[in-house]
Tab-separated table of C-alpha atoms in Angstrom:
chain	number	residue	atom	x	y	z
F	1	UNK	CA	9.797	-11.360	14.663
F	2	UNK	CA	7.405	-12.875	12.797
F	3	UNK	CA	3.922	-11.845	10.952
F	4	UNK	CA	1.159	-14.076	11.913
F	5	UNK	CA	-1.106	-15.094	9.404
F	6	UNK	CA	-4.570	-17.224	9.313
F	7	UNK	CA	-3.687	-21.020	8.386
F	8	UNK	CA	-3.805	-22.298	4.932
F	9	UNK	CA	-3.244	-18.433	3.336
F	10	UNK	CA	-1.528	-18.975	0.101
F	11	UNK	CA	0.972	-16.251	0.679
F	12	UNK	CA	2.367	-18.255	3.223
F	13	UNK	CA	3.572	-20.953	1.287
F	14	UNK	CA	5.309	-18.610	-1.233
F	15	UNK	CA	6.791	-16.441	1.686
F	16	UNK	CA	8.007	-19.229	3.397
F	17	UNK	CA	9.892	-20.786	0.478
F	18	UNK	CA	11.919	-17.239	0.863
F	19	UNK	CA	13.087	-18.157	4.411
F	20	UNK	CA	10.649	-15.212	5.344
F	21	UNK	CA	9.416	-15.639	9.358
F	22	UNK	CA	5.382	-16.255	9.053
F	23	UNK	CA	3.581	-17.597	12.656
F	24	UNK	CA	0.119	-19.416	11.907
F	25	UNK	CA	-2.662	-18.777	14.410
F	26	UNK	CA	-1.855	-22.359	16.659
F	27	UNK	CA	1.612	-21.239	17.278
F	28	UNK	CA	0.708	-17.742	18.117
F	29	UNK	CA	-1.478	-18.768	20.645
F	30	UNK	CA	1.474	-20.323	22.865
F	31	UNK	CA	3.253	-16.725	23.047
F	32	UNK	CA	2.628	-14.359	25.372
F	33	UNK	CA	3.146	-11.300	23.571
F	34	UNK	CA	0.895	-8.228	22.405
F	35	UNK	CA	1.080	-8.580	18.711
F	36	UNK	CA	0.177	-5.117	16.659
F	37	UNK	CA	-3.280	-5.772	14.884
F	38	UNK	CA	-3.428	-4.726	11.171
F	39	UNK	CA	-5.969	-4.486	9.039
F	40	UNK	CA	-5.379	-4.572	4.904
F	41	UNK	CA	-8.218	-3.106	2.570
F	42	UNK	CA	-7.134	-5.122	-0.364
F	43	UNK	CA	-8.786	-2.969	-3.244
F	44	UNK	CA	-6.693	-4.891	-5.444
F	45	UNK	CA	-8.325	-6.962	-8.484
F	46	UNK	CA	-5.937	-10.118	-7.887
F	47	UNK	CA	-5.824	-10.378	-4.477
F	48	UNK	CA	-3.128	-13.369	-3.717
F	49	UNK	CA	-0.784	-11.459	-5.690
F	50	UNK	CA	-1.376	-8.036	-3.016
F	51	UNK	CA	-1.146	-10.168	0.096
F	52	UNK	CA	2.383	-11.957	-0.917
F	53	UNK	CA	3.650	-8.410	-2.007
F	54	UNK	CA	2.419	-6.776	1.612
F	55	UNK	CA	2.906	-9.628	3.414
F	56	UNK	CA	6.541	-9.371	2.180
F	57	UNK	CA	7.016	-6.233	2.877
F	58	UNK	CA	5.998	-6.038	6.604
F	59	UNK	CA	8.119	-9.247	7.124
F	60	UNK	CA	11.276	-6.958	7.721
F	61	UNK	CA	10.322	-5.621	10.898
F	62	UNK	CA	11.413	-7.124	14.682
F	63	UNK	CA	7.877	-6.276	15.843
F	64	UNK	CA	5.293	-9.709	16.150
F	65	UNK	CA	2.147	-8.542	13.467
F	66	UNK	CA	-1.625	-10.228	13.712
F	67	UNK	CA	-2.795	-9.293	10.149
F	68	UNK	CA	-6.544	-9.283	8.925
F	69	UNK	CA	-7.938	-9.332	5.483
F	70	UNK	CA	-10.807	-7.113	4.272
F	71	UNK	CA	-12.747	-6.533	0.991
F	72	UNK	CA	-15.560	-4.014	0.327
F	73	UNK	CA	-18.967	-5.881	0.841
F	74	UNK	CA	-20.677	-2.898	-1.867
F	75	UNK	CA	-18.039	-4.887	-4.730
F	76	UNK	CA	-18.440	-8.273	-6.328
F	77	UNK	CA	-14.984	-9.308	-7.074
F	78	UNK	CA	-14.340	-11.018	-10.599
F	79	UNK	CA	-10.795	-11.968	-10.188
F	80	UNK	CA	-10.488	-13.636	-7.085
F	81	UNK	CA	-12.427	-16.752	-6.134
F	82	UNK	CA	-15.411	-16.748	-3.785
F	83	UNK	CA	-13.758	-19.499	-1.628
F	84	UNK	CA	-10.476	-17.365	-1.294
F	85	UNK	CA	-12.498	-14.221	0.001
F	86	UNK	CA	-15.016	-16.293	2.064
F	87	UNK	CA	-12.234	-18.233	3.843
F	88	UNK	CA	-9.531	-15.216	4.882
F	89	UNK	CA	-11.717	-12.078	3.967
F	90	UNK	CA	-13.365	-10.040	6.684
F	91	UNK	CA	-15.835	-7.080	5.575
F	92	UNK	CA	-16.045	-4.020	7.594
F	93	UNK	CA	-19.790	-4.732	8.921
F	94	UNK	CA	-17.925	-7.534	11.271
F	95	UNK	CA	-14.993	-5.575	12.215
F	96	UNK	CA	-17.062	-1.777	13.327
F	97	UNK	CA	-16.723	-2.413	16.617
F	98	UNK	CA	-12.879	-3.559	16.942
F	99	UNK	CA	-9.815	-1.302	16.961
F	100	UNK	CA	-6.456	-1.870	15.481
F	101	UNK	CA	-2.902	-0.814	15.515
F	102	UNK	CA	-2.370	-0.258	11.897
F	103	UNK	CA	-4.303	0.247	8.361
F	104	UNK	CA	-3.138	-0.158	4.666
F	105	UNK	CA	-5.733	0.951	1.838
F	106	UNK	CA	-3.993	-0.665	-1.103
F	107	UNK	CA	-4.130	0.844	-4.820
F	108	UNK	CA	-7.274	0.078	-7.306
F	109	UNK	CA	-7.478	-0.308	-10.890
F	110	UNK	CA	-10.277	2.686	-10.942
F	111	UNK	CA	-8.409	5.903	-11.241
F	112	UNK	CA	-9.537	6.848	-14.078
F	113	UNK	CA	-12.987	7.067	-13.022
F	114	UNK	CA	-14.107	9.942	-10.982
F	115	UNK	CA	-14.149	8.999	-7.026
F	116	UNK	CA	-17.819	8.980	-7.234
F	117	UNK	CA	-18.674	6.611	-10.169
F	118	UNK	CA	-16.385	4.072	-8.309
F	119	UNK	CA	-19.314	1.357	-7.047
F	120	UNK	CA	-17.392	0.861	-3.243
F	121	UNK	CA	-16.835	4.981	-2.797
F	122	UNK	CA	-19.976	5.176	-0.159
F	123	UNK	CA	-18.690	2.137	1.502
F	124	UNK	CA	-14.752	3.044	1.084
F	125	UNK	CA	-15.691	6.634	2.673
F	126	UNK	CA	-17.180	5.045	5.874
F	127	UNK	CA	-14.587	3.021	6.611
F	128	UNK	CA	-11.784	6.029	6.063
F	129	UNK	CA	-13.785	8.314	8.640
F	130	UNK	CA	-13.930	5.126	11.073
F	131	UNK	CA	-10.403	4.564	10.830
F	132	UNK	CA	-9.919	7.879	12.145
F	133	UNK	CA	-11.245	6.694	15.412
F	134	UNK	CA	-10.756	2.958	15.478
F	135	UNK	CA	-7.078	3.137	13.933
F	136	UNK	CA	-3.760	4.464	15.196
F	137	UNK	CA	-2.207	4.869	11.503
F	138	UNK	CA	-3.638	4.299	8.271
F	139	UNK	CA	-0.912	3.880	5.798
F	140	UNK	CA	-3.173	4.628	2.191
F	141	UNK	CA	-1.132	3.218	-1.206
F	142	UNK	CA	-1.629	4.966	-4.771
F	143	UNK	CA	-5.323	4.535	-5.544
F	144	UNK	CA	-6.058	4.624	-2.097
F	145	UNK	CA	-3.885	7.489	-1.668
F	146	UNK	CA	-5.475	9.350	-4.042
F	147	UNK	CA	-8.905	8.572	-2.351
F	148	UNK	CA	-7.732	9.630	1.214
F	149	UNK	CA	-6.413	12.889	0.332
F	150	UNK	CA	-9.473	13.970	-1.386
F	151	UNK	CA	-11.671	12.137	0.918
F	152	UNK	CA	-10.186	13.700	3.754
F	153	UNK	CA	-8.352	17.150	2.764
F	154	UNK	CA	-10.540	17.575	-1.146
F	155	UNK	CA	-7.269	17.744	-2.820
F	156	UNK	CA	-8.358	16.155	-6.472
F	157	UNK	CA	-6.609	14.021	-8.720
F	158	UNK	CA	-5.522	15.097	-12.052
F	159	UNK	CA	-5.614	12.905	-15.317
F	160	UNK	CA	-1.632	12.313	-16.775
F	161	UNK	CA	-0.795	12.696	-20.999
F	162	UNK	CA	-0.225	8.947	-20.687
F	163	UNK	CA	-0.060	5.985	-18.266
F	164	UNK	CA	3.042	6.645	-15.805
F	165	UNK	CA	5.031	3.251	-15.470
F	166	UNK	CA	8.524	2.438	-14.563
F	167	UNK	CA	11.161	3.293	-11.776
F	168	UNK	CA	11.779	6.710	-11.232
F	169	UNK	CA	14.088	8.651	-8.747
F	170	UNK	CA	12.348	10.239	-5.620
F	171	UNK	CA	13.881	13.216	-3.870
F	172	UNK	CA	13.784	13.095	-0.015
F	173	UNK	CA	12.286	17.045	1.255
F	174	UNK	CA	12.645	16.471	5.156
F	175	UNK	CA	15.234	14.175	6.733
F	176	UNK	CA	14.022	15.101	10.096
F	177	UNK	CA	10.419	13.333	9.769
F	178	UNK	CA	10.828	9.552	11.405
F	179	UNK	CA	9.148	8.346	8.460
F	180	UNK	CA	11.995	8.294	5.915
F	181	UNK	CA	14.578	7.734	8.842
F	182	UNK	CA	17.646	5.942	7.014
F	183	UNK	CA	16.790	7.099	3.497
F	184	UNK	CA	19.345	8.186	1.262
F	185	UNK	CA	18.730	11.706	-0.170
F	186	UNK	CA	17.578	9.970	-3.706
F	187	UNK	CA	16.137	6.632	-4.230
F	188	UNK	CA	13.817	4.911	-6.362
F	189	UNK	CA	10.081	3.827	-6.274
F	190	UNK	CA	7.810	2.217	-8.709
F	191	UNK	CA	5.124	4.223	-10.330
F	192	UNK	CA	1.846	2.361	-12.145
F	193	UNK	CA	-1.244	4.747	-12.680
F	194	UNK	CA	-3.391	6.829	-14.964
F	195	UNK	CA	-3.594	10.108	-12.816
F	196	UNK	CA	-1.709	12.038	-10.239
F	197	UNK	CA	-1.888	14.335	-7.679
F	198	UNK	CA	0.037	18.310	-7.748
F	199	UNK	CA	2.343	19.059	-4.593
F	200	UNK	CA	0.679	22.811	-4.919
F	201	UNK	CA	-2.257	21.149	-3.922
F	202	UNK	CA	-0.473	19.240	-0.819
F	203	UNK	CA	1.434	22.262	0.189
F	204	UNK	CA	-1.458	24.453	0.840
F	205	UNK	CA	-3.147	22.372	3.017
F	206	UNK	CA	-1.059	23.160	6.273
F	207	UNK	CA	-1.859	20.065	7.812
F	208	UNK	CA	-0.179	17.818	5.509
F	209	UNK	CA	3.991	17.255	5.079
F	210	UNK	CA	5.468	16.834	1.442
F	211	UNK	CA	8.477	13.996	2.413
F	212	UNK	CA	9.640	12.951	-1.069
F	213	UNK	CA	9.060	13.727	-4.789
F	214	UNK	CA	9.713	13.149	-8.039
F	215	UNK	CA	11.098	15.404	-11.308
F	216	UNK	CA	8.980	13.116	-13.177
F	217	UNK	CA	6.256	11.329	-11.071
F	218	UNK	CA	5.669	14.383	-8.771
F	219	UNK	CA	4.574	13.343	-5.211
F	220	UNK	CA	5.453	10.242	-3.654
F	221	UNK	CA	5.291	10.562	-0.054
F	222	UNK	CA	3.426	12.398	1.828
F	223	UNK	CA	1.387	12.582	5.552
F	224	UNK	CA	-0.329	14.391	8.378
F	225	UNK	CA	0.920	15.967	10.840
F	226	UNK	CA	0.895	13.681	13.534
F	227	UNK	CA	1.215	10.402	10.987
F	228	UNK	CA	-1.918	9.029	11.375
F	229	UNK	CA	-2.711	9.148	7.440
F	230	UNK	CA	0.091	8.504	5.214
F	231	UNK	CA	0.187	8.928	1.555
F	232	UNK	CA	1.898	6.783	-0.512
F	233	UNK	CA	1.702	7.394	-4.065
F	234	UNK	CA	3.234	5.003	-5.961
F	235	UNK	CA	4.126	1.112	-5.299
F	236	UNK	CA	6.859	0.015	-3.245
F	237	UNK	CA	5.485	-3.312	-2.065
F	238	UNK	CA	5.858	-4.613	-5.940
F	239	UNK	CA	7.766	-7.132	-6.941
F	240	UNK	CA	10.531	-7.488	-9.560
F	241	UNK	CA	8.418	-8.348	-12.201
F	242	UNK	CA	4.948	-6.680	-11.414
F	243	UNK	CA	5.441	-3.876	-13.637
F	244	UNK	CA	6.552	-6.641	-16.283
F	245	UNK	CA	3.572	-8.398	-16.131
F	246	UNK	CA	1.322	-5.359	-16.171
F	247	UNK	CA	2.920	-4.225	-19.580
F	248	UNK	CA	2.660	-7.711	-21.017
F	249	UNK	CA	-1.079	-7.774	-20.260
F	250	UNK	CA	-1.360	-3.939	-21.433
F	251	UNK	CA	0.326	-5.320	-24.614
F	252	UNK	CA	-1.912	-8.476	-24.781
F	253	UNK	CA	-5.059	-6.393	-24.884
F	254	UNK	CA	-4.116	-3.908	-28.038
F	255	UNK	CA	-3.529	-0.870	-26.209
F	256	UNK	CA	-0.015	-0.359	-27.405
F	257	UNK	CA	1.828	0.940	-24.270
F	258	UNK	CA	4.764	2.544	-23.403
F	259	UNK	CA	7.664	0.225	-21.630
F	260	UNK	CA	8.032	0.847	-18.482
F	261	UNK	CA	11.098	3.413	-17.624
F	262	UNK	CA	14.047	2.583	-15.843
F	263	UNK	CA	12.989	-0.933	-15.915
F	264	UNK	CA	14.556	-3.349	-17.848
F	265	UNK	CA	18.069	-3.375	-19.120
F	266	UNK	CA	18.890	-1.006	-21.354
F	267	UNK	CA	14.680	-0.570	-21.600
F	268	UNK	CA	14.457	-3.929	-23.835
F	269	UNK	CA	11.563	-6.202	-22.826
F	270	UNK	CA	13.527	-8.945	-23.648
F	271	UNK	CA	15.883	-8.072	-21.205
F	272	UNK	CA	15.982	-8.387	-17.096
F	273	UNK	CA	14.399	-6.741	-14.922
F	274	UNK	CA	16.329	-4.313	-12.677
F	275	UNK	CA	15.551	-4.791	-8.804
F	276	UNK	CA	16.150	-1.109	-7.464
F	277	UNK	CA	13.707	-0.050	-5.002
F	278	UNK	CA	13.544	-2.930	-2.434
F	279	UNK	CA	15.768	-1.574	-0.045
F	280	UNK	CA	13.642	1.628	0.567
F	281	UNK	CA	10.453	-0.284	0.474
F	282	UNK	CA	11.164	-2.352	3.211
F	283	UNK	CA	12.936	0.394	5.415
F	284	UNK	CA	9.668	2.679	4.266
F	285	UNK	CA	6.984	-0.502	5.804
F	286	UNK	CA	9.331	-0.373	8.615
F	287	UNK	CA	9.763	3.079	9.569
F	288	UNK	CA	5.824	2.864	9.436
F	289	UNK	CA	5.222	0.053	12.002
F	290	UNK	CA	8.020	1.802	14.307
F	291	UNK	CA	7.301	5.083	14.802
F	292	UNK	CA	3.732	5.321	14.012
F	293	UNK	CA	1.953	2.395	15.251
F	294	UNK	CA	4.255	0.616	17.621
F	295	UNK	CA	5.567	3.317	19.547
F	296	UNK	CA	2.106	5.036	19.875
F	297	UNK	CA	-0.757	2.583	19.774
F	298	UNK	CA	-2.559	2.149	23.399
F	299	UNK	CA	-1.094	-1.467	24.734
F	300	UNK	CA	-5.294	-2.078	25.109
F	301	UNK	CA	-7.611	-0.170	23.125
C-alpha cells in the first residue's frame, strides 16, 4: 500500500523514480480506507534529505500511511528554505488538539551540547509529554533517542573518545519481542554521533527492554514495556552514501576524521560503499507500523 504524501513534496519525485508506491492527497481522497496518521519531528538540519530517507523507509509496509511534517516553532532553521518549511511544515501549536497513530523524533546535530543548552529543549519536552497522550507509538531516532530516554526515564548521555561512524554489528537480546520479529541473531546498523548512552543505565530502569546491542556501539534498540516509546539509537533510515557524505564534509571543514568503519571497501574512501543494513531497516520501520501502531491504535481517536 502506499504512503500518502502532500502534493508537490520533493521526496516524491525522488521516491517515485525508485518505483516506490507514494498516493498524493487528490487520489487519497477517492479511497475509502482509514489510513494510519503519522507525524515526523524532523530535527534534522537538511530536511529534504530526512523526508526521502523516512519516507523510504515506511514505503515497505502493506498498510495505507497519511504522513505530516513538523518543525520546532522555538528554532530558526538555516539549512532549509523558508518556502520548503512554510509549504509542508506543520508546528505543534496547530496540531495540540489532534491525535495520531504514529510518531518519529528524528536525530539532531546537537549532542554534544547538554539537553538544556539545546534552544528547542522547552518546546521538544512539551511535545514528548503530549505524545504520551495524543500518540499510540512514538518511535524516537538517535538524537531524539537520547532526548526521550532522559526526558522521560533521566537516563543521561555520555560523551564518546571520538565521533562513532560506520556500520557495526548489532546483537539481537530477545527474539520474543514483536519488534525485531524476522531479525537474524546479528545484523548491521549505521552509527553517526558524538555521545552514547550505557545499557547499565537502561537495564535498571525496569520499565524499559534492551532488544539489540553492539560490542562496539553499545545500545541500539531499545523500548517500553508496552511499545509506546521506542529507542532507536543509531540510523537505519540512511542511505548508501549518507555516512559518505558526512565524512567528506567532516573532511572539508579541517577536523581530520576518522573513516567511517565497515564502510567502504576494504575502508578506502575511494572505494564503494557497502549497502549492508537495508534489509533490517526496512523490516525494523515495519515491525513498528505492525505491531505497535496498526494493530493497537483506536480505528477513531
Amino acid at each position: 500500500m502506499p504512503v500518502k504524501v502532500q502534493n508537490g513534496l520533493p521526496a516524491r519525485m525522488v521516491l517515485e523514480k525508485e518505483n516506490i508506491f507514494l498516493m498524493d492527497e487528490s487520489r487519497a481522497m477517492t479511497q475509502d480506507i482509514r489510513p494510519l496518521r503519522i507525524l515526523i519531528l524532523n530535527l534534522m538540519p537538511v530536511k529534504e534529505e530526512t523526508e526521502t530517507q523516512l519516507l523510504r523507509a515506511l514505503s515497505n509496509t502493506p498498510l495505507q500511511l497519511e504522513l505530516e511534517l513538523m518543525r520546532m516553532s522555538s528554532h530558526e532553521s538555516t539549512h532549509t528554505s523558508s518556502m520548503h518549511l512554510n509549504t509542508f511544515y506543520t508546528t505543534f501549536g496547530q496540531v495540540a488538539l489532534q491525535h495520531y497513530d504514529g510518531m518519529i523524533i528524528t536525530g539532531a546535530p546537537v549532542e554534544q551540547m547538554e539537553f538544556e543548552q539545546v534552544d528547542y529543549w522547552e518546546e521538544l519536552r512539551t511535545v514528548m509529554d503530549w505524545s504520551t497522550t495524543h500518540v499510540t507509538s512514538v518511535l524516537h531516532i538517535c538524537w531524539g533517542a537520547q532526548a526521550g530516554l532522559y526526558h522521560h526515564y533521566g537516563i543521561p548521555k555520555y560523551k564518546l573518545p571520538q565521533k562513532l561512524s560506520g556500520i557495526y554489528t548489532q546483537k539481537v537480546l530477545n527474539r520474543l519481542i514483536p519488534l525485531v520479529r524476522g531479525f537474524d541473531d546479528e545484523f548491521k546498523a549505521p552509527h553517526s554521533r558524538y555521545t552514547g548512552n550505557r545499557r547499565a543505565d537502561i537495564l535498571a530502569r525496569p520499565e524499559l527492554l534492551l532488544l539489540a546491542e553492539s560490542e562496539e556501539a553499545g545500545p541500539f534498540l531499545a523500548m517500553n514495556q508496552d511499545g509506546s516509546r521506542i529507542f532507536v539509537m543509531g540510523h537505519p533510515e540512511y542511505d548508501r552514501d549518507t555516512l559518505k557524505g558526512e565524512y567528506l564534509r567532516d573532511v572539508s571543514r579541517g577536523l581530520n576524521p576518522r573513516i567511517p568503519e565497515n564502510y567502504f571497501e576494504e575502508d578506502d574512501p575511494e572505494k564503494p560503499v557497502k549497502l549492508s543494513w537495508r534489509v533490517h531497516a526496512n523490516t525494523l520501520y515495519t515491525n513498528w507500523l505492525n505491531y505497535y501502531v496498526y494493530q493497537v491504535t483506536p480505528y477513531q481517536w
